[in-house]
mmCIF file of C-alpha atoms and ligand atoms in Angstrom:
data_model
loop_
_atom_site.group_PDB
_atom_site.id
_atom_site.type_symbol
_atom_site.label_atom_id
_atom_site.label_comp_id
_atom_site.label_asym_id
_atom_site.label_seq_id
_atom_site.Cartn_x
_atom_site.Cartn_y
_atom_site.Cartn_z
ATOM 1 C CA UNK A 1 57.275 -56.371 -8.529
ATOM 2 C CA UNK A 2 56.516 -57.122 -4.848
ATOM 3 C CA UNK A 3 54.458 -54.628 -2.966
ATOM 4 C CA UNK A 4 56.553 -52.645 -0.471
ATOM 5 C CA UNK A 5 54.156 -51.349 2.213
ATOM 6 C CA UNK A 6 56.520 -48.483 2.996
ATOM 7 C CA UNK A 7 56.599 -47.430 -0.683
ATOM 8 C CA UNK A 8 52.789 -47.436 -0.824
ATOM 9 C CA UNK A 9 52.602 -45.368 2.317
ATOM 10 C CA UNK A 10 54.914 -42.880 0.764
ATOM 11 C CA UNK A 11 52.776 -42.331 -2.284
ATOM 12 C CA UNK A 12 49.736 -41.986 -0.126
ATOM 13 C CA UNK A 13 51.534 -39.376 2.085
ATOM 14 C CA UNK A 14 53.821 -36.765 0.601
ATOM 15 C CA UNK A 15 52.133 -34.200 2.916
ATOM 16 C CA UNK A 16 54.144 -31.065 3.563
ATOM 17 C CA UNK A 17 54.672 -30.219 7.143
ATOM 18 C CA UNK A 18 56.396 -27.152 8.585
ATOM 19 C CA UNK A 19 58.022 -27.455 11.943
ATOM 20 C CA UNK A 20 58.614 -24.153 13.753
ATOM 21 C CA UNK A 21 60.666 -25.038 16.851
ATOM 22 C CA UNK A 22 63.764 -23.502 18.330
ATOM 23 C CA UNK A 23 64.746 -26.571 20.352
ATOM 24 C CA UNK A 24 67.057 -28.191 17.767
ATOM 25 C CA UNK A 25 67.124 -31.742 19.128
ATOM 26 C CA UNK A 26 63.272 -31.864 19.278
ATOM 27 C CA UNK A 27 62.942 -30.292 15.834
ATOM 28 C CA UNK A 28 65.402 -32.882 14.448
ATOM 29 C CA UNK A 29 63.518 -35.781 16.134
ATOM 30 C CA UNK A 30 60.166 -34.573 14.582
ATOM 31 C CA UNK A 31 61.837 -34.079 11.205
ATOM 32 C CA UNK A 32 63.438 -37.527 11.149
ATOM 33 C CA UNK A 33 60.215 -39.262 12.233
ATOM 34 C CA UNK A 34 57.955 -37.477 9.750
ATOM 35 C CA UNK A 35 60.386 -37.814 6.855
ATOM 36 C CA UNK A 36 60.794 -41.475 7.595
ATOM 37 C CA UNK A 37 56.981 -41.782 7.340
ATOM 38 C CA UNK A 38 56.981 -40.151 3.939
ATOM 39 C CA UNK A 39 56.246 -36.516 4.708
ATOM 40 C CA UNK A 40 58.014 -33.606 3.140
ATOM 41 C CA UNK A 41 59.341 -31.580 5.959
ATOM 42 C CA UNK A 42 60.624 -27.988 6.391
ATOM 43 C CA UNK A 43 61.914 -26.279 9.479
ATOM 44 C CA UNK A 44 62.222 -22.763 10.936
ATOM 45 C CA UNK A 45 63.996 -22.101 14.210
ATOM 46 C CA UNK A 46 62.357 -18.781 15.093
ATOM 47 C CA UNK A 47 58.918 -17.188 14.850
ATOM 48 C CA UNK A 48 59.623 -14.549 12.113
ATOM 49 C CA UNK A 49 61.191 -17.057 9.804
ATOM 50 C CA UNK A 50 58.386 -19.533 10.575
ATOM 51 C CA UNK A 51 55.706 -16.954 9.713
ATOM 52 C CA UNK A 52 57.317 -16.087 6.426
ATOM 53 C CA UNK A 53 57.624 -19.793 5.482
ATOM 54 C CA UNK A 54 54.127 -20.514 6.601
ATOM 55 C CA UNK A 55 52.658 -17.714 4.521
ATOM 56 C CA UNK A 56 54.755 -18.501 1.419
ATOM 57 C CA UNK A 57 54.737 -22.225 1.483
ATOM 58 C CA UNK A 58 51.832 -24.580 0.685
ATOM 59 C CA UNK A 59 51.915 -26.696 3.766
ATOM 60 C CA UNK A 60 49.330 -29.241 4.743
ATOM 61 C CA UNK A 61 49.991 -28.669 8.459
ATOM 62 C CA UNK A 62 52.200 -26.661 10.750
ATOM 63 C CA UNK A 63 53.751 -27.969 13.951
ATOM 64 C CA UNK A 64 54.245 -24.804 16.053
ATOM 65 C CA UNK A 65 56.068 -24.341 19.263
ATOM 66 C CA UNK A 66 54.538 -21.825 21.615
ATOM 67 C CA UNK A 67 57.766 -20.401 23.029
ATOM 68 C CA UNK A 68 59.930 -19.101 20.170
ATOM 69 C CA UNK A 69 62.544 -16.344 19.728
ATOM 70 C CA UNK A 70 61.636 -13.229 17.767
ATOM 71 C CA UNK A 71 57.854 -13.973 17.489
ATOM 72 C CA UNK A 72 56.049 -16.345 19.809
ATOM 73 C CA UNK A 73 53.746 -19.078 18.612
ATOM 74 C CA UNK A 74 50.535 -17.358 19.552
ATOM 75 C CA UNK A 75 51.515 -14.158 17.636
ATOM 76 C CA UNK A 76 52.686 -16.232 14.672
ATOM 77 C CA UNK A 77 49.349 -18.053 14.606
ATOM 78 C CA UNK A 78 47.351 -14.872 14.872
ATOM 79 C CA UNK A 79 49.362 -13.261 11.997
ATOM 80 C CA UNK A 80 48.829 -16.382 9.925
ATOM 81 C CA UNK A 81 45.067 -16.236 10.269
ATOM 82 C CA UNK A 82 45.016 -12.487 9.726
ATOM 83 C CA UNK A 83 46.880 -13.204 6.435
ATOM 84 C CA UNK A 84 43.970 -15.452 5.530
ATOM 85 C CA UNK A 85 45.899 -18.767 5.852
ATOM 86 C CA UNK A 86 43.655 -21.569 7.050
ATOM 87 C CA UNK A 87 46.408 -24.177 7.163
ATOM 88 C CA UNK A 88 45.885 -26.511 10.162
ATOM 89 C CA UNK A 89 48.163 -25.619 13.194
ATOM 90 C CA UNK A 90 49.198 -28.083 15.869
ATOM 91 C CA UNK A 91 50.623 -26.100 18.844
ATOM 92 C CA UNK A 92 53.386 -27.493 21.024
ATOM 93 C CA UNK A 93 53.998 -26.273 24.495
ATOM 94 C CA UNK A 94 55.916 -27.187 27.669
ATOM 95 C CA UNK A 95 53.361 -25.208 29.674
ATOM 96 C CA UNK A 96 50.634 -27.526 30.742
ATOM 97 C CA UNK A 97 48.023 -24.946 31.646
ATOM 98 C CA UNK A 98 44.487 -24.397 30.626
ATOM 99 C CA UNK A 99 45.072 -20.774 29.950
ATOM 100 C CA UNK A 100 47.646 -21.398 27.278
ATOM 101 C CA UNK A 101 45.401 -23.951 25.688
ATOM 102 C CA UNK A 102 42.477 -21.553 25.450
ATOM 103 C CA UNK A 103 44.720 -18.763 24.224
ATOM 104 C CA UNK A 104 46.126 -21.024 21.586
ATOM 105 C CA UNK A 105 42.607 -21.851 20.321
ATOM 106 C CA UNK A 106 41.610 -18.183 20.362
ATOM 107 C CA UNK A 107 44.603 -17.283 18.216
ATOM 108 C CA UNK A 108 43.604 -19.938 15.661
ATOM 109 C CA UNK A 109 45.492 -23.094 16.646
ATOM 110 C CA UNK A 110 43.520 -26.291 15.731
ATOM 111 C CA UNK A 111 45.007 -28.670 18.228
ATOM 112 C CA UNK A 112 47.485 -28.745 21.068
ATOM 113 C CA UNK A 113 50.114 -31.051 22.489
ATOM 114 C CA UNK A 114 52.046 -30.813 25.681
ATOM 115 C CA UNK A 115 55.742 -31.773 25.733
ATOM 116 C CA UNK A 116 56.972 -34.377 26.021
ATOM 117 C CA UNK A 117 54.875 -36.371 23.607
ATOM 118 C CA UNK A 118 55.178 -39.536 21.520
ATOM 119 C CA UNK A 119 56.010 -39.071 17.849
ATOM 120 C CA UNK A 120 53.277 -41.513 16.885
ATOM 121 C CA UNK A 121 50.753 -39.369 18.718
ATOM 122 C CA UNK A 122 52.009 -36.295 16.923
ATOM 123 C CA UNK A 123 51.650 -37.952 13.547
ATOM 124 C CA UNK A 124 48.162 -39.164 14.379
ATOM 125 C CA UNK A 125 47.029 -35.626 15.335
ATOM 126 C CA UNK A 126 48.610 -34.219 12.092
ATOM 127 C CA UNK A 127 46.612 -36.773 10.068
ATOM 128 C CA UNK A 128 43.381 -35.783 11.788
ATOM 129 C CA UNK A 129 43.978 -32.146 11.236
ATOM 130 C CA UNK A 130 44.942 -32.612 7.673
ATOM 131 C CA UNK A 131 41.745 -34.571 6.927
ATOM 132 C CA UNK A 132 39.746 -31.987 8.749
ATOM 133 C CA UNK A 133 41.425 -29.110 6.859
ATOM 134 C CA UNK A 134 40.724 -30.841 3.573
ATOM 135 C CA UNK A 135 37.108 -31.406 4.388
ATOM 136 C CA UNK A 136 36.669 -27.882 5.658
ATOM 137 C CA UNK A 137 37.947 -26.451 2.366
ATOM 138 C CA UNK A 138 35.593 -28.313 0.009
ATOM 139 C CA UNK A 139 32.844 -26.267 -1.671
ATOM 140 C CA UNK A 140 29.305 -27.456 -0.891
ATOM 141 C CA UNK A 141 26.214 -27.599 -3.085
ATOM 142 C CA UNK A 142 22.602 -27.974 -2.018
ATOM 143 C CA UNK A 143 20.008 -27.550 -4.755
ATOM 144 C CA UNK A 144 20.608 -24.091 -6.351
ATOM 145 C CA UNK A 145 22.712 -22.978 -3.381
ATOM 146 C CA UNK A 146 26.470 -23.278 -3.214
ATOM 147 C CA UNK A 147 29.023 -22.166 -0.705
ATOM 148 C CA UNK A 148 32.840 -22.068 -0.904
ATOM 149 C CA UNK A 149 34.466 -21.681 2.519
ATOM 150 C CA UNK A 150 37.759 -20.570 1.011
ATOM 151 C CA UNK A 151 36.238 -17.349 -0.442
ATOM 152 C CA UNK A 152 33.337 -17.272 2.017
ATOM 153 C CA UNK A 153 31.130 -16.619 -0.986
ATOM 154 C CA UNK A 154 27.724 -18.138 -1.258
ATOM 155 C CA UNK A 155 25.794 -18.275 -4.533
ATOM 156 C CA UNK A 156 22.162 -18.713 -5.410
ATOM 157 C CA UNK A 157 20.081 -17.901 -8.494
ATOM 158 C CA UNK A 158 23.140 -16.493 -10.315
ATOM 159 C CA UNK A 159 23.958 -14.072 -7.554
ATOM 160 C CA UNK A 160 26.950 -14.134 -5.267
ATOM 161 C CA UNK A 161 26.865 -13.241 -1.586
ATOM 162 C CA UNK A 162 29.788 -12.489 0.759
ATOM 163 C CA UNK A 163 29.204 -13.972 4.133
ATOM 164 C CA UNK A 164 30.655 -13.127 7.495
ATOM 165 C CA UNK A 165 32.609 -15.733 9.393
ATOM 166 C CA UNK A 166 29.665 -16.541 11.678
ATOM 167 C CA UNK A 167 27.198 -16.752 8.752
ATOM 168 C CA UNK A 168 29.681 -18.968 6.860
ATOM 169 C CA UNK A 169 30.073 -21.380 9.825
ATOM 170 C CA UNK A 170 26.384 -21.715 10.277
ATOM 171 C CA UNK A 171 25.684 -22.269 6.577
ATOM 172 C CA UNK A 172 28.536 -24.919 6.447
ATOM 173 C CA UNK A 173 27.022 -26.854 9.346
ATOM 174 C CA UNK A 174 23.486 -26.739 7.765
ATOM 175 C CA UNK A 175 24.781 -27.747 4.363
ATOM 176 C CA UNK A 176 26.969 -30.573 5.670
ATOM 177 C CA UNK A 177 24.016 -32.049 7.578
ATOM 178 C CA UNK A 178 21.212 -31.275 5.166
ATOM 179 C CA UNK A 179 18.336 -32.153 5.297
ATOM 180 C CA UNK A 180 18.825 -33.119 9.000
ATOM 181 C CA UNK A 181 18.106 -30.731 11.812
ATOM 182 C CA UNK A 182 21.188 -29.174 13.363
ATOM 183 C CA UNK A 183 20.574 -28.366 17.088
ATOM 184 C CA UNK A 184 20.914 -24.792 18.430
ATOM 185 C CA UNK A 185 23.703 -26.154 20.625
ATOM 186 C CA UNK A 186 25.655 -27.594 17.673
ATOM 187 C CA UNK A 187 25.304 -24.447 15.712
ATOM 188 C CA UNK A 188 26.511 -22.241 18.615
ATOM 189 C CA UNK A 189 29.485 -24.591 18.912
ATOM 190 C CA UNK A 190 30.227 -24.223 15.206
ATOM 191 C CA UNK A 191 30.353 -20.456 15.439
ATOM 192 C CA UNK A 192 31.852 -19.998 18.899
ATOM 193 C CA UNK A 193 34.240 -22.950 19.362
ATOM 194 C CA UNK A 194 35.696 -21.316 22.418
ATOM 195 C CA UNK A 195 32.514 -21.896 24.397
ATOM 196 C CA UNK A 196 31.041 -18.367 24.189
ATOM 197 C CA UNK A 197 27.950 -17.424 22.271
ATOM 198 C CA UNK A 198 24.286 -17.658 22.957
ATOM 199 C CA UNK A 199 21.025 -18.515 21.288
ATOM 200 C CA UNK A 200 19.964 -14.798 20.716
ATOM 201 C CA UNK A 201 23.159 -14.161 18.711
ATOM 202 C CA UNK A 202 22.700 -17.349 16.769
ATOM 203 C CA UNK A 203 19.140 -16.399 15.866
ATOM 204 C CA UNK A 204 20.351 -13.001 14.634
ATOM 205 C CA UNK A 205 23.016 -14.589 12.335
ATOM 206 C CA UNK A 206 20.412 -17.023 10.958
ATOM 207 C CA UNK A 207 18.030 -14.156 10.284
ATOM 208 C CA UNK A 208 20.796 -12.342 8.371
ATOM 209 C CA UNK A 209 21.421 -15.435 6.327
ATOM 210 C CA UNK A 210 17.715 -15.751 5.488
ATOM 211 C CA UNK A 211 17.602 -12.091 4.416
ATOM 212 C CA UNK A 212 20.548 -12.691 2.035
ATOM 213 C CA UNK A 213 19.919 -16.215 0.748
ATOM 214 C CA UNK A 214 16.227 -16.804 1.113
ATOM 215 C CA UNK A 215 14.253 -13.637 0.941
ATOM 216 C CA UNK A 216 14.959 -12.847 -2.750
ATOM 217 C CA UNK A 217 13.879 -16.358 -3.847
ATOM 218 C CA UNK A 218 10.615 -18.343 -3.891
ATOM 219 C CA UNK A 219 11.731 -21.283 -1.786
ATOM 220 C CA UNK A 220 12.831 -20.806 1.801
ATOM 221 C CA UNK A 221 15.772 -23.200 2.346
ATOM 222 C CA UNK A 222 16.793 -22.321 5.876
ATOM 223 C CA UNK A 223 13.978 -23.638 8.082
ATOM 224 C CA UNK A 224 13.410 -23.320 11.845
ATOM 225 C CA UNK A 225 12.432 -26.413 13.726
ATOM 226 C CA UNK A 226 10.784 -25.042 16.836
ATOM 227 C CA UNK A 227 12.652 -25.808 20.059
ATOM 228 C CA UNK A 228 15.254 -27.941 18.293
ATOM 229 C CA UNK A 229 17.345 -26.094 15.718
ATOM 230 C CA UNK A 230 17.534 -25.360 12.038
ATOM 231 C CA UNK A 231 17.675 -27.422 8.923
ATOM 232 C CA UNK A 232 18.471 -26.732 5.250
ATOM 233 C CA UNK A 233 16.048 -28.046 2.658
ATOM 234 C CA UNK A 234 17.257 -27.672 -0.898
ATOM 235 C CA UNK A 235 14.849 -26.281 -3.440
ATOM 236 C CA UNK A 236 13.036 -29.042 -5.308
HETATM 237 CA CA1 CA B 1 60.676 -23.239 22.484
#
């Protein structure tokens, strides 16, 4: 049999994407393009239906319009995050303003596109988000310490610890980069992606992490590198 590049691409893809968009011609264009590229596509034309689908379905990404009937995109995104769904969200909007963009991120959107856009660009963004989402979900191990971002539970020495969101983000950054030093600025960015946050708050979160994960054990894994940042050194 000859290799059909399209067929190969299809087996590689098969990603499930939900489109929540009330503009039918645009929704149909996105649907056609993604389906042709091998995605499994679903569609909702209003916010309430979109939220229900997004919570029930196992989607790899959601393409979400900002202006929707019954429930707008920002409210949908917020409800989705409150329901504990971490599925990547790509927000679409006709409103090209910085305010909307920042609000979108604050409500939990992962990326943002201003209409009109090229379908190829949309697909490229979906792929990036999907890869990032998959990486972000993977459980990490360093020595006798493990952390699962899905449950936000860390484990060390046979004990399990529930982390706060900030503690989890810091630990993730340290574990992903271990044993390299992660700068204070990078850690602040990991916790407060909207640009807020300061060193003092970061140090407080790191202190709390050490009380939980280091103090009861002989080896101190989370180490301060004066003037630079922190690093995680697995127990030998
Ligand atoms: Ca709309």
